[in-house]
Amino acid sequence: MKNINWKKELKLLPGYIIVAIWVLFTAVMLSWILGASFSTSKEIFSGSIFKFETGIHWENYVTAWQVQNVSVFFGNSLLYSVVACFGVLAISAPAAYVLSRWKFTGGRTLRIGLVIAMSVPIIMVIMPIYSIVVRLGIKGRVLLMLLYIMMRVPYTTIYLLDFFATLSKSYEEAAYLDGCSAPNTFLRIMLPLVQPAVVTVTIFNFMSVWNEFFMALIFTSSESMTPVGVGLLNIINSMKYTGNYGGMFAAVIIVFLPTFLLYIFMSEKIIAGVTGGGVKG
Amino acid sequence: MKKNKAMIFWFSLPSLLCLLIMFVYPVCRTVLMSFFKVESVTAGLSDWGFNGIGNYTKIFGSQTFRTAMGNMLLIWLVGGVITLLLAMLMAVVITSGIRGKKFFRAAIYMPNIISAVALATMWIQYIFNYDYGLLNEMAKLFGGDKIKWLGSDMKFWSMVAAFIFGSVGYYMLIYISGIEGIPLDFFEAATLDGAGKVKQFTKITLPLLKGVIKTSITFWSINATTFFLWTKMFSPIDTEESTIVPVVYLYDTVFGGKGVVTRDAGAGAAVGVVLTLIIIIVYEITEKLFKSDDLEY
């Protein structure tokens, strides 16, 4: 163990206080919500949530999961996120590969188009998309799956493109000499080589789809296709009638947990991904 | 390496189609639609009536839209100054050599990765709650009076405060990566020359962070202009004057909401175009103001 340099630490004290207050506030908020999710509405209002005088109310989670339909919302969000992650990879990885490898007609335009599309606000596309969707009569879960896949293509393609560009061409030359076809070379050699980038971009796609709200609100037409964000909003709006605060806080915890757990295990990778990608001064 | 034309074609076609269907065609149609009288968003081209700049004069003539623009401006300016200053403060503290740097960094960024709907609910149902909320419990502790944080006069600022809390971590990460990009010997040389910490910050750190600050302002502008979710959470059922923002106005005019008699997709498209123009203009201005000299170090 290193010796603590007290003089240095003392100088840093104001800094410690600032970040500690911020983190403490976050911790108080999260633990209170967790405590409330195991309490009755009465306990929440009388401010005695951490005493658990009437026991730990697991049934809040059961109510939220079954009665308030969180199981449906959760399943939908999981489906959208997982399908979108795979779908977008199937579209973006091949495109990123050929864009990084060869100059071809329209390649530059496609690349610039994708970069611009990354910063197009969703409000500029939502109305025509709505119109197309209604005309074609696309409904239900498949609609949001398709939209989420297409929504993530520009970001994913551009992100992977930078990584493919760093790979040496000697891999392909060796594969060619060994008689491996070009598409096979991509699938079996090049794609596994960018695996770390694929993992990072997939985490971001997952979180982005899990937390998406605007399109979900516009296109959700039935309970059976509602994802967690809109579902939680519906639960809160019906609180006036149910008055079940414990159940609502349980729902909040269920919605909050997946990306939070992902973050607990992968925070280093996620943080490196935030600043490693497009963000450069 | 041989160029395999068929492979290039089939590999890039799906992403090209996505780009065209999801972005190029909709953007063109939205811009076009903003100059036409279109009632229903699903109306075909044959039902569009040319309206010149009628939609634009309509929205700017609307009191609700002007209120929404005013709120957006406040969020952008006041929220932006506070968020970016707090983010810079956190970034400086975290790069100052404190222990547990990784933990603090991860904890402060955390609100950005959780569902914003869940985060907003935590603030509304706990922090700001009148009966048992954290702020009023604190007030009680110090002998103060309870405050109606979600009453109509406080709601807007409560919403902005919660939004700031959720945003600081992201900008902090951007600043940290900027600060860590500055070579340490710059600071060592400055220390040898007798420059204090404050002087080092204003004379070395800030000027070298020009590019990063520019990026953060652009991102903040996009976030403030497309502000929607927090308003929806703070006034979930009926849109209220106090929290309305342009995207909510757009949502209500196009998809129906309280006080909207006839839907007007054309006006909605005009709102979209106006907001996009604002983002482009802010981007151009910051580019000019913070002309980065592309320093190499």
Coordinates of C-alpha atoms in Angstrom, one line a residue:
Chain A
M1 CA 0.0 0.0 0.0
K2 CA 1.2 3.4 -1.0
N3 CA 1.7 6.1 1.6
I4 CA -1.0 8.7 1.5
N5 CA 0.4 12.2 0.9
W6 CA -1.9 14.1 3.2
K7 CA -0.7 17.5 2.1
K8 CA -1.7 16.7 -1.5
E9 CA -5.0 15.2 -0.5
L10 CA -5.8 18.3 1.6
K11 CA -5.3 20.5 -1.5
L12 CA -7.7 18.3 -3.4
L13 CA -10.3 18.4 -0.6
P14 CA -12.7 20.9 -2.3
G15 CA -12.7 18.7 -5.3
Y16 CA -13.5 15.7 -3.3
I17 CA -16.4 17.5 -1.7
I18 CA -17.9 18.6 -5.0
V19 CA -17.9 15.2 -6.6
A20 CA -18.9 13.4 -3.4
I21 CA -22.0 15.6 -2.9
W22 CA -23.0 14.9 -6.5
V23 CA -22.5 11.1 -6.2
L24 CA -24.1 11.0 -2.7
F25 CA -27.2 12.7 -4.1
T26 CA -27.4 10.1 -6.9
A27 CA -27.0 7.3 -4.3
V28 CA -29.7 8.7 -2.0
M29 CA -32.1 9.0 -4.9
L30 CA -31.5 5.4 -6.2
S31 CA -31.6 3.8 -2.8
W32 CA -34.8 5.6 -1.8
I33 CA -36.5 4.5 -5.0
L34 CA -35.3 0.9 -4.3
G35 CA -36.6 1.2 -0.7
A36 CA -39.9 2.6 -1.9
S37 CA -40.3 -0.2 -4.4
F38 CA -40.5 -2.6 -1.4
S39 CA -42.9 -0.5 0.6
T40 CA -46.6 0.2 0.8
S41 CA -48.1 3.5 -0.3
K42 CA -48.9 4.3 3.3
E43 CA -45.2 3.8 4.3
I44 CA -44.0 6.0 1.5
F45 CA -46.3 8.9 2.5
S46 CA -45.4 8.6 6.2
G47 CA -41.7 8.6 5.4
S48 CA -40.9 5.2 7.0
I49 CA -39.7 3.3 3.9
F50 CA -36.4 2.0 5.3
K51 CA -37.9 0.5 8.5
F52 CA -39.9 -2.2 6.6
E53 CA -42.2 -2.5 9.6
T54 CA -44.7 -4.5 7.6
G55 CA -42.1 -6.6 5.9
I56 CA -40.5 -6.4 2.5
H57 CA -43.3 -6.1 -0.1
W58 CA -42.1 -8.2 -3.0
E59 CA -45.7 -8.2 -4.2
N60 CA -45.1 -4.7 -5.6
Y61 CA -42.9 -6.4 -8.2
V62 CA -45.5 -9.1 -8.8
T63 CA -48.2 -6.4 -9.3
A64 CA -46.0 -4.4 -11.6
W65 CA -44.9 -7.4 -13.6
Q66 CA -48.3 -9.1 -14.0
V67 CA -51.1 -6.6 -13.3
Q68 CA -49.5 -3.5 -14.7
N69 CA -48.2 -5.4 -17.7
V70 CA -44.5 -4.6 -17.2
S71 CA -43.7 -8.1 -18.3
V72 CA -45.2 -7.3 -21.8
F73 CA -43.3 -3.9 -22.0
F74 CA -40.1 -5.6 -20.9
G75 CA -40.4 -8.4 -23.4
N76 CA -41.1 -5.9 -26.2
S77 CA -38.2 -3.7 -25.3
L78 CA -35.9 -6.7 -25.1
L79 CA -37.2 -8.0 -28.5
Y80 CA -36.7 -4.5 -30.1
S81 CA -33.2 -4.1 -28.7
V82 CA -31.9 -7.5 -29.6
V83 CA -33.4 -7.7 -33.0
A84 CA -32.2 -4.1 -33.8
C85 CA -28.7 -5.0 -32.6
F86 CA -28.4 -8.0 -34.9
G87 CA -30.3 -6.4 -37.8
V88 CA -28.3 -3.3 -37.8
L89 CA -25.0 -5.3 -37.8
A90 CA -26.2 -7.3 -40.8
I91 CA -26.7 -4.1 -42.7
S92 CA -23.9 -1.9 -41.4
A93 CA -20.9 -4.3 -41.1
P94 CA -20.8 -5.3 -44.8
A95 CA -21.3 -1.6 -45.9
A96 CA -18.7 -0.4 -43.5
Y97 CA -16.3 -3.0 -44.8
V98 CA -16.6 -2.2 -48.5
L99 CA -16.6 1.5 -47.8
S100 CA -13.4 1.3 -45.9
R101 CA -11.7 -1.0 -48.5
W102 CA -12.5 0.2 -52.0
K103 CA -13.1 3.5 -53.8
F104 CA -16.2 3.0 -55.9
T105 CA -18.9 5.1 -57.6
G106 CA -21.2 6.6 -55.0
G107 CA -19.1 5.4 -52.1
R108 CA -18.0 8.8 -51.0
T109 CA -21.6 10.1 -51.4
L110 CA -22.9 7.2 -49.3
R111 CA -20.3 7.9 -46.6
I112 CA -21.1 11.6 -46.4
G113 CA -24.8 10.9 -46.5
L114 CA -24.5 8.6 -43.5
V115 CA -22.4 11.1 -41.5
I116 CA -25.1 13.8 -42.2
A117 CA -27.9 11.4 -41.3
M118 CA -26.3 10.9 -37.9
S119 CA -27.2 14.4 -37.0
V120 CA -30.6 14.7 -38.7
P121 CA -33.1 15.5 -36.0
I122 CA -35.8 12.8 -35.7
I123 CA -38.6 15.5 -36.1
M124 CA -37.4 16.0 -39.7
V125 CA -38.2 12.4 -40.7
I126 CA -41.0 11.3 -38.5
M127 CA -44.0 12.7 -40.5
P128 CA -43.2 11.1 -43.9
I129 CA -42.2 7.9 -42.1
Y130 CA -45.6 7.9 -40.4
S131 CA -47.3 8.5 -43.7
I132 CA -45.4 5.6 -45.4
V133 CA -46.1 3.2 -42.5
V134 CA -49.9 3.9 -42.6
R135 CA -50.1 3.6 -46.4
L136 CA -48.2 0.3 -46.4
G137 CA -50.3 -0.9 -43.4
I138 CA -47.3 -2.0 -41.4
K139 CA -48.4 -2.6 -37.8
G140 CA -47.4 -4.2 -34.6
R141 CA -44.0 -5.2 -33.3
V142 CA -42.4 -5.6 -36.7
L143 CA -42.9 -1.9 -37.3
L144 CA -40.7 -0.7 -34.4
M145 CA -38.2 -3.4 -35.2
L146 CA -37.7 -2.1 -38.7
L147 CA -37.6 1.5 -37.7
Y148 CA -35.1 0.9 -34.9
I149 CA -32.8 -1.0 -37.3
M150 CA -32.9 1.7 -39.9
M151 CA -32.5 4.4 -37.3
R152 CA -29.2 2.9 -36.1
V153 CA -27.6 2.2 -39.5
P154 CA -25.8 5.5 -40.0
Y155 CA -24.1 5.6 -36.6
T156 CA -23.1 1.9 -36.7
T157 CA -21.7 2.0 -40.2
I158 CA -19.6 5.1 -39.6
Y159 CA -18.4 3.7 -36.3
L160 CA -17.3 0.3 -37.8
L161 CA -15.8 2.0 -40.8
D162 CA -13.1 3.6 -38.8
F163 CA -12.1 0.2 -37.3
F164 CA -12.1 -1.7 -40.6
A165 CA -9.8 1.1 -42.0
T166 CA -7.1 0.3 -39.5
L167 CA -6.8 -3.4 -40.6
S168 CA -3.9 -4.3 -42.8
K169 CA -4.7 -5.5 -46.4
S170 CA -2.3 -8.4 -46.0
Y171 CA -5.1 -10.4 -44.3
E172 CA -7.2 -10.3 -47.5
E173 CA -4.2 -11.0 -49.7
A174 CA -3.3 -14.1 -47.7
A175 CA -6.9 -15.2 -47.8
Y176 CA -7.1 -14.7 -51.5
L177 CA -4.0 -16.7 -52.1
D178 CA -5.5 -19.5 -50.1
G179 CA -8.5 -19.4 -52.3
C180 CA -11.0 -17.9 -49.9
S181 CA -13.7 -15.9 -51.6
A182 CA -14.1 -12.2 -50.9
P183 CA -17.4 -12.5 -49.0
N184 CA -16.0 -15.4 -47.0
T185 CA -12.9 -13.4 -46.2
F186 CA -15.1 -10.7 -44.8
L187 CA -17.3 -13.0 -42.7
R188 CA -14.6 -15.3 -41.4
I189 CA -11.5 -13.1 -41.1
M190 CA -12.2 -9.4 -41.2
L191 CA -15.4 -9.3 -39.1
P192 CA -13.9 -11.3 -36.2
L193 CA -10.9 -8.9 -36.3
V194 CA -13.1 -5.9 -35.5
Q195 CA -15.0 -7.8 -32.7
P196 CA -14.1 -5.2 -29.9
A197 CA -15.7 -2.4 -32.0
V198 CA -18.7 -4.6 -32.8
V199 CA -19.2 -5.2 -29.0
T200 CA -19.0 -1.5 -28.2
V201 CA -21.3 -0.4 -31.0
T202 CA -23.8 -3.1 -30.0
I203 CA -23.9 -1.9 -26.4
F204 CA -24.6 1.6 -27.6
N205 CA -27.3 0.3 -30.0
F206 CA -28.9 -1.7 -27.3
M207 CA -29.0 1.2 -24.8
S208 CA -30.2 3.6 -27.5
V209 CA -33.1 1.3 -28.5
W210 CA -34.0 0.4 -24.9
N211 CA -34.2 4.1 -23.9
E212 CA -35.9 5.3 -27.2
F213 CA -39.1 7.2 -26.5
F214 CA -40.2 9.5 -29.3
M215 CA -40.8 7.0 -32.1
A216 CA -42.2 4.5 -29.5
L217 CA -44.8 7.1 -28.4
I218 CA -45.9 7.9 -31.9
F219 CA -46.0 4.4 -33.3
T220 CA -47.3 2.4 -30.4
S221 CA -50.9 1.7 -31.1
S222 CA -51.6 -1.2 -28.7
E223 CA -50.5 -2.5 -25.3
S224 CA -49.1 -5.6 -26.9
M225 CA -46.3 -3.6 -28.8
T226 CA -45.6 -1.0 -26.1
P227 CA -41.9 -0.8 -25.0
V228 CA -40.8 0.1 -21.5
G229 CA -40.5 3.9 -21.8
V230 CA -44.1 4.4 -23.0
G231 CA -45.3 1.7 -20.8
L232 CA -43.9 3.4 -17.7
L233 CA -45.5 6.7 -18.8
N234 CA -48.9 4.9 -19.1
I235 CA -48.5 3.4 -15.6
I236 CA -47.7 6.8 -14.1
N237 CA -50.7 8.3 -15.9
S238 CA -53.0 5.7 -14.5
M239 CA -51.6 6.1 -11.0
K240 CA -54.3 8.7 -10.2
Y241 CA -56.8 5.9 -10.3
T242 CA -54.7 3.0 -8.8
G243 CA -52.8 4.9 -6.2
N244 CA -50.3 2.1 -6.1
Y245 CA -47.0 4.0 -5.4
G246 CA -45.1 0.9 -4.4
G247 CA -46.0 -0.8 -7.7
M248 CA -44.9 2.2 -9.7
F249 CA -41.5 2.4 -8.0
A250 CA -41.1 -1.3 -8.6
A251 CA -41.8 -0.6 -12.3
V252 CA -39.2 2.2 -12.3
I253 CA -36.6 -0.2 -10.9
I254 CA -37.5 -2.9 -13.5
V255 CA -37.1 -0.4 -16.4
F256 CA -33.9 1.1 -14.9
L257 CA -32.1 -2.2 -14.2
P258 CA -31.1 -3.7 -17.6
T259 CA -29.0 -0.7 -18.8
F260 CA -27.8 -0.1 -15.3
L261 CA -26.5 -3.6 -14.9
L262 CA -24.9 -3.4 -18.4
Y263 CA -23.2 -0.3 -17.2
I264 CA -22.0 -1.8 -13.9
F265 CA -20.1 -4.5 -15.8
M266 CA -19.0 -2.5 -18.8
S267 CA -18.7 1.1 -17.7
E268 CA -15.0 1.3 -18.8
K269 CA -15.9 0.1 -22.3
I270 CA -18.9 2.4 -22.5
I271 CA -17.1 5.5 -21.3
A272 CA -14.2 4.8 -23.7
G273 CA -16.8 4.4 -26.5
V274 CA -18.5 7.7 -25.8
T275 CA -15.4 9.8 -26.3
G276 CA -13.5 7.4 -28.7
G277 CA -16.0 7.6 -31.5
G278 CA -17.2 10.8 -33.2
V279 CA -16.4 13.1 -30.3
K280 CA -13.1 14.7 -31.0
G281 CA -12.3 18.4 -30.6
Chain B
M1 CA -6.5 -6.8 -54.1
K2 CA -9.0 -7.3 -56.8
K3 CA -12.1 -5.1 -56.8
N4 CA -15.2 -7.3 -56.6
K5 CA -17.9 -5.1 -58.1
A6 CA -20.8 -7.5 -57.3
M7 CA -19.8 -7.7 -53.7
I8 CA -19.4 -4.0 -53.3
F9 CA -22.9 -3.5 -54.8
W10 CA -24.6 -6.1 -52.6
F11 CA -22.7 -5.1 -49.4
S12 CA -23.5 -1.4 -49.7
L13 CA -27.1 -1.7 -51.1
P14 CA -29.0 -2.3 -47.8
S15 CA -27.4 0.7 -46.0
L16 CA -28.0 2.8 -49.1
L17 CA -31.6 1.8 -49.0
C18 CA -31.9 2.6 -45.3
L19 CA -30.3 6.0 -45.9
L20 CA -32.8 6.8 -48.7
I21 CA -35.9 5.4 -46.9
M22 CA -35.2 6.6 -43.4
F23 CA -33.4 9.9 -44.0
V24 CA -33.1 11.3 -47.5
Y25 CA -36.7 10.9 -48.7
P26 CA -38.4 11.9 -45.4
V27 CA -36.2 15.1 -45.0
C28 CA -37.0 16.2 -48.6
R29 CA -40.7 15.5 -48.1
T30 CA -40.8 17.3 -44.8
V31 CA -39.1 20.4 -46.3
L32 CA -41.6 20.3 -49.2
M33 CA -44.6 19.8 -46.9
S34 CA -43.7 22.9 -44.9
F35 CA -44.7 25.0 -48.0
F36 CA -48.0 23.2 -48.5
K37 CA -51.4 23.2 -46.8
V38 CA -51.6 19.6 -45.5
E39 CA -54.1 18.7 -42.9
S40 CA -53.5 15.0 -42.2
V41 CA -50.0 13.7 -42.1
T42 CA -51.0 10.8 -44.2
A43 CA -52.5 12.9 -47.0
G44 CA -51.2 12.1 -50.4
L45 CA -49.4 14.6 -52.6
S46 CA -52.6 15.2 -54.6
D47 CA -54.3 16.6 -51.5
W48 CA -51.6 19.1 -50.8
G49 CA -52.4 22.7 -51.6
F50 CA -49.6 25.2 -52.2
N51 CA -49.4 27.6 -49.3
G52 CA -46.2 29.6 -49.9
I53 CA -44.8 30.6 -46.5
G54 CA -48.3 30.4 -45.0
N55 CA -47.3 27.7 -42.6
Y56 CA -44.4 29.7 -41.3
T57 CA -46.5 32.9 -40.8
K58 CA -49.1 30.7 -39.0
I59 CA -46.7 29.2 -36.5
F60 CA -44.9 32.4 -35.7
G61 CA -48.3 34.1 -35.3
S62 CA -49.3 31.4 -32.8
Q63 CA -49.0 32.5 -29.2
T64 CA -48.4 28.9 -28.1
F65 CA -45.5 28.4 -30.5
R66 CA -43.9 31.7 -29.4
T67 CA -44.2 30.6 -25.8
A68 CA -42.6 27.2 -26.8
M69 CA -39.7 29.0 -28.5
G70 CA -39.2 31.2 -25.5
N71 CA -39.0 28.1 -23.2
M72 CA -36.6 26.5 -25.6
L73 CA -34.4 29.5 -25.6
L74 CA -34.3 29.5 -21.8
I75 CA -33.5 25.8 -21.7
W76 CA -30.7 26.4 -24.2
L77 CA -29.2 29.4 -22.6
V78 CA -29.7 29.0 -18.9
G79 CA -29.6 25.2 -18.9
G80 CA -26.6 25.3 -21.3
V81 CA -24.5 27.7 -19.2
I82 CA -25.2 25.7 -16.0
T83 CA -24.7 22.3 -17.5
L84 CA -21.5 23.1 -19.3
L85 CA -20.0 25.0 -16.3
L86 CA -20.9 22.1 -14.0
A87 CA -19.5 19.6 -16.5
M88 CA -16.3 21.6 -16.8
L89 CA -16.0 21.8 -13.0
M90 CA -16.5 18.0 -12.6
A91 CA -14.0 17.3 -15.4
V92 CA -11.4 19.5 -13.8
V93 CA -11.9 17.9 -10.4
I94 CA -11.7 14.4 -11.8
T95 CA -8.5 15.1 -13.7
S96 CA -6.9 16.8 -10.7
G97 CA -5.4 13.6 -9.4
I98 CA -8.1 12.6 -7.0
R99 CA -8.5 9.0 -5.8
G100 CA -11.3 6.9 -7.1
K101 CA -11.2 8.8 -10.3
K102 CA -12.8 6.0 -12.3
F103 CA -15.6 5.5 -9.8
F104 CA -16.5 9.2 -9.7
R105 CA -16.4 9.4 -13.5
A106 CA -18.6 6.4 -13.9
A107 CA -21.1 7.5 -11.2
I108 CA -21.5 11.0 -12.6
Y109 CA -22.0 9.7 -16.1
M110 CA -24.5 7.0 -15.0
P111 CA -27.8 9.1 -15.4
N112 CA -27.0 9.2 -19.1
I113 CA -27.3 5.5 -19.7
I114 CA -30.5 4.7 -17.8
S115 CA -33.9 5.2 -19.3
A116 CA -34.7 8.9 -19.3
V117 CA -38.3 8.0 -18.5
A118 CA -37.2 6.2 -15.4
L119 CA -34.9 9.1 -14.4
A120 CA -37.6 11.7 -14.9
T121 CA -40.0 9.6 -12.8
M122 CA -37.5 9.4 -10.0
W123 CA -37.3 13.2 -10.0
I124 CA -41.0 13.8 -10.3
Q125 CA -42.2 11.1 -7.9
Y126 CA -39.4 11.5 -5.3
I127 CA -37.1 14.5 -5.4
F128 CA -39.9 17.0 -6.2
N129 CA -42.8 15.3 -4.4
Y130 CA -44.7 17.6 -2.1
D131 CA -45.5 15.1 0.7
Y132 CA -42.4 13.0 1.1
G133 CA -39.9 14.3 -1.5
L134 CA -36.2 14.8 -0.8
L135 CA -36.2 18.6 -1.3
N136 CA -39.1 19.2 1.1
E137 CA -37.7 16.8 3.7
M138 CA -34.5 18.8 3.5
A139 CA -36.5 22.0 3.9
K140 CA -38.2 20.5 6.9
L141 CA -34.9 19.5 8.4
F142 CA -33.6 23.1 8.2
G143 CA -36.9 24.5 9.4
G144 CA -38.1 25.9 6.1
D145 CA -41.5 25.7 4.5
K146 CA -42.5 23.0 2.0
I147 CA -42.5 24.2 -1.6
K148 CA -44.7 23.1 -4.4
W149 CA -41.9 22.2 -6.8
L150 CA -44.3 21.0 -9.4
G151 CA -46.7 23.9 -9.1
S152 CA -47.1 25.9 -12.3
D153 CA -44.7 28.7 -11.3
M154 CA -41.9 26.3 -10.3
K155 CA -42.4 23.5 -12.8
F156 CA -40.4 24.8 -15.6
W157 CA -37.2 25.3 -13.5
S158 CA -37.7 22.0 -11.7
M159 CA -37.8 20.4 -15.1
V160 CA -34.7 22.2 -16.2
A161 CA -32.9 21.2 -13.0
A162 CA -33.7 17.5 -13.5
F163 CA -32.6 17.7 -17.1
I164 CA -29.3 19.3 -16.2
F165 CA -28.6 16.6 -13.7
G166 CA -29.2 14.0 -16.4
S167 CA -26.9 15.8 -18.9
V168 CA -23.8 16.9 -17.0
G169 CA -22.1 13.5 -17.1
Y170 CA -22.0 13.4 -20.9
Y171 CA -20.4 16.8 -21.3
M172 CA -18.0 16.0 -18.4
L173 CA -16.8 13.0 -20.4
I174 CA -16.2 15.2 -23.4
Y175 CA -14.2 17.7 -21.4
I176 CA -12.2 15.0 -19.6
S177 CA -11.1 13.5 -22.8
G178 CA -10.1 17.0 -23.9
I179 CA -8.1 17.7 -20.8
E180 CA -6.4 14.3 -20.9
G181 CA -5.3 15.1 -24.4
I182 CA -3.2 18.0 -23.2
P183 CA 0.5 16.9 -22.6
L184 CA 1.4 16.9 -18.9
D185 CA 4.7 18.8 -19.6
F186 CA 2.7 21.9 -20.4
F187 CA 1.5 22.0 -16.8
E188 CA 4.9 21.0 -15.4
A189 CA 6.6 23.8 -17.4
A190 CA 4.0 26.3 -16.1
T191 CA 4.5 25.2 -12.5
L192 CA 8.2 25.7 -12.9
D193 CA 7.6 29.2 -14.2
G194 CA 5.5 29.8 -11.1
A195 CA 2.0 29.8 -12.6
G196 CA -0.8 28.8 -10.1
K197 CA -3.5 26.3 -10.7
V198 CA -6.1 28.9 -11.7
K199 CA -3.7 30.6 -14.1
Q200 CA -2.8 27.3 -15.6
F201 CA -6.5 26.6 -16.2
T202 CA -7.3 29.9 -17.8
K203 CA -4.0 30.2 -19.8
I204 CA -3.4 26.5 -20.8
T205 CA -6.5 24.3 -20.3
L206 CA -9.2 26.6 -21.6
P207 CA -7.5 27.8 -24.8
L208 CA -6.5 24.2 -25.7
L209 CA -10.1 23.0 -25.1
K210 CA -11.5 25.3 -27.7
G211 CA -12.4 22.5 -30.1
V212 CA -14.0 20.4 -27.4
I213 CA -16.0 23.3 -26.1
K214 CA -17.2 23.9 -29.6
T215 CA -18.3 20.3 -29.9
S216 CA -20.1 20.5 -26.6
I217 CA -22.0 23.6 -27.6
T218 CA -23.2 22.0 -30.8
F219 CA -24.4 18.9 -29.0
W220 CA -26.1 21.0 -26.4
S221 CA -27.9 23.0 -29.0
I222 CA -29.2 19.8 -30.7
N223 CA -30.4 18.5 -27.3
A224 CA -32.1 21.7 -26.4
T225 CA -33.8 22.1 -29.7
T226 CA -35.1 18.6 -29.8
F227 CA -36.2 18.7 -26.2
F228 CA -39.4 16.6 -25.8
L229 CA -39.3 13.7 -23.3
W230 CA -38.9 15.8 -20.2
T231 CA -41.8 18.1 -21.1
K232 CA -43.9 15.0 -21.8
M233 CA -43.0 13.6 -18.4
F234 CA -43.5 16.8 -16.4
S235 CA -46.9 17.4 -18.0
P236 CA -47.9 13.9 -19.2
I237 CA -51.5 14.2 -20.1
D238 CA -52.2 17.8 -21.2
T239 CA -49.5 20.1 -22.6
E240 CA -49.1 23.1 -20.3
E241 CA -48.0 26.6 -21.2
S242 CA -45.3 26.6 -18.6
T243 CA -43.4 23.6 -20.0
I244 CA -44.3 23.5 -23.7
V245 CA -41.4 23.4 -26.2
P246 CA -41.5 23.4 -30.0
V247 CA -41.3 19.6 -30.5
V248 CA -44.3 19.2 -28.2
Y249 CA -46.1 21.9 -30.1
L250 CA -45.2 19.9 -33.3
Y251 CA -46.4 16.7 -31.8
D252 CA -49.7 18.2 -30.7
T253 CA -50.4 19.9 -34.1
V254 CA -49.6 16.9 -36.1
F255 CA -50.8 14.0 -34.0
G256 CA -53.5 15.8 -31.9
G257 CA -53.4 17.1 -28.4
K258 CA -55.3 19.4 -26.0
G259 CA -56.6 22.5 -27.7
V260 CA -55.8 21.4 -31.2
V261 CA -59.0 21.7 -33.2
T262 CA -57.7 20.9 -36.7
R263 CA -54.6 19.0 -37.2
D264 CA -52.0 20.6 -39.4
A265 CA -49.2 18.5 -40.7
G266 CA -47.9 21.4 -42.9
A267 CA -47.4 23.6 -39.8
G268 CA -45.7 20.7 -38.1
A269 CA -43.3 20.4 -41.0
A270 CA -42.6 24.1 -40.8
V271 CA -41.7 23.7 -37.1
G272 CA -39.3 20.9 -38.0
V273 CA -37.6 23.0 -40.6
V274 CA -37.3 26.0 -38.3
L275 CA -35.7 23.9 -35.6
T276 CA -33.2 22.3 -38.0
L277 CA -32.3 25.8 -39.4
I278 CA -31.7 26.9 -35.8
I279 CA -29.3 24.0 -35.2
I280 CA -27.4 24.7 -38.4
I281 CA -27.1 28.4 -37.6
V282 CA -25.9 27.8 -34.1
Y283 CA -23.4 25.3 -35.5
E284 CA -22.1 27.8 -38.1
I285 CA -21.8 30.6 -35.5
T286 CA -19.8 28.4 -33.0
E287 CA -17.6 27.3 -35.9
K288 CA -16.8 31.0 -36.6
L289 CA -16.5 32.0 -33.0
F290 CA -14.2 29.1 -31.9
K291 CA -12.1 28.9 -35.1
S292 CA -9.9 26.1 -34.0
D293 CA -6.3 26.3 -35.2
D294 CA -6.0 22.5 -35.3
L295 CA -3.1 22.5 -32.9
E296 CA -0.8 19.6 -33.0
Y297 CA 0.8 18.5 -29.8

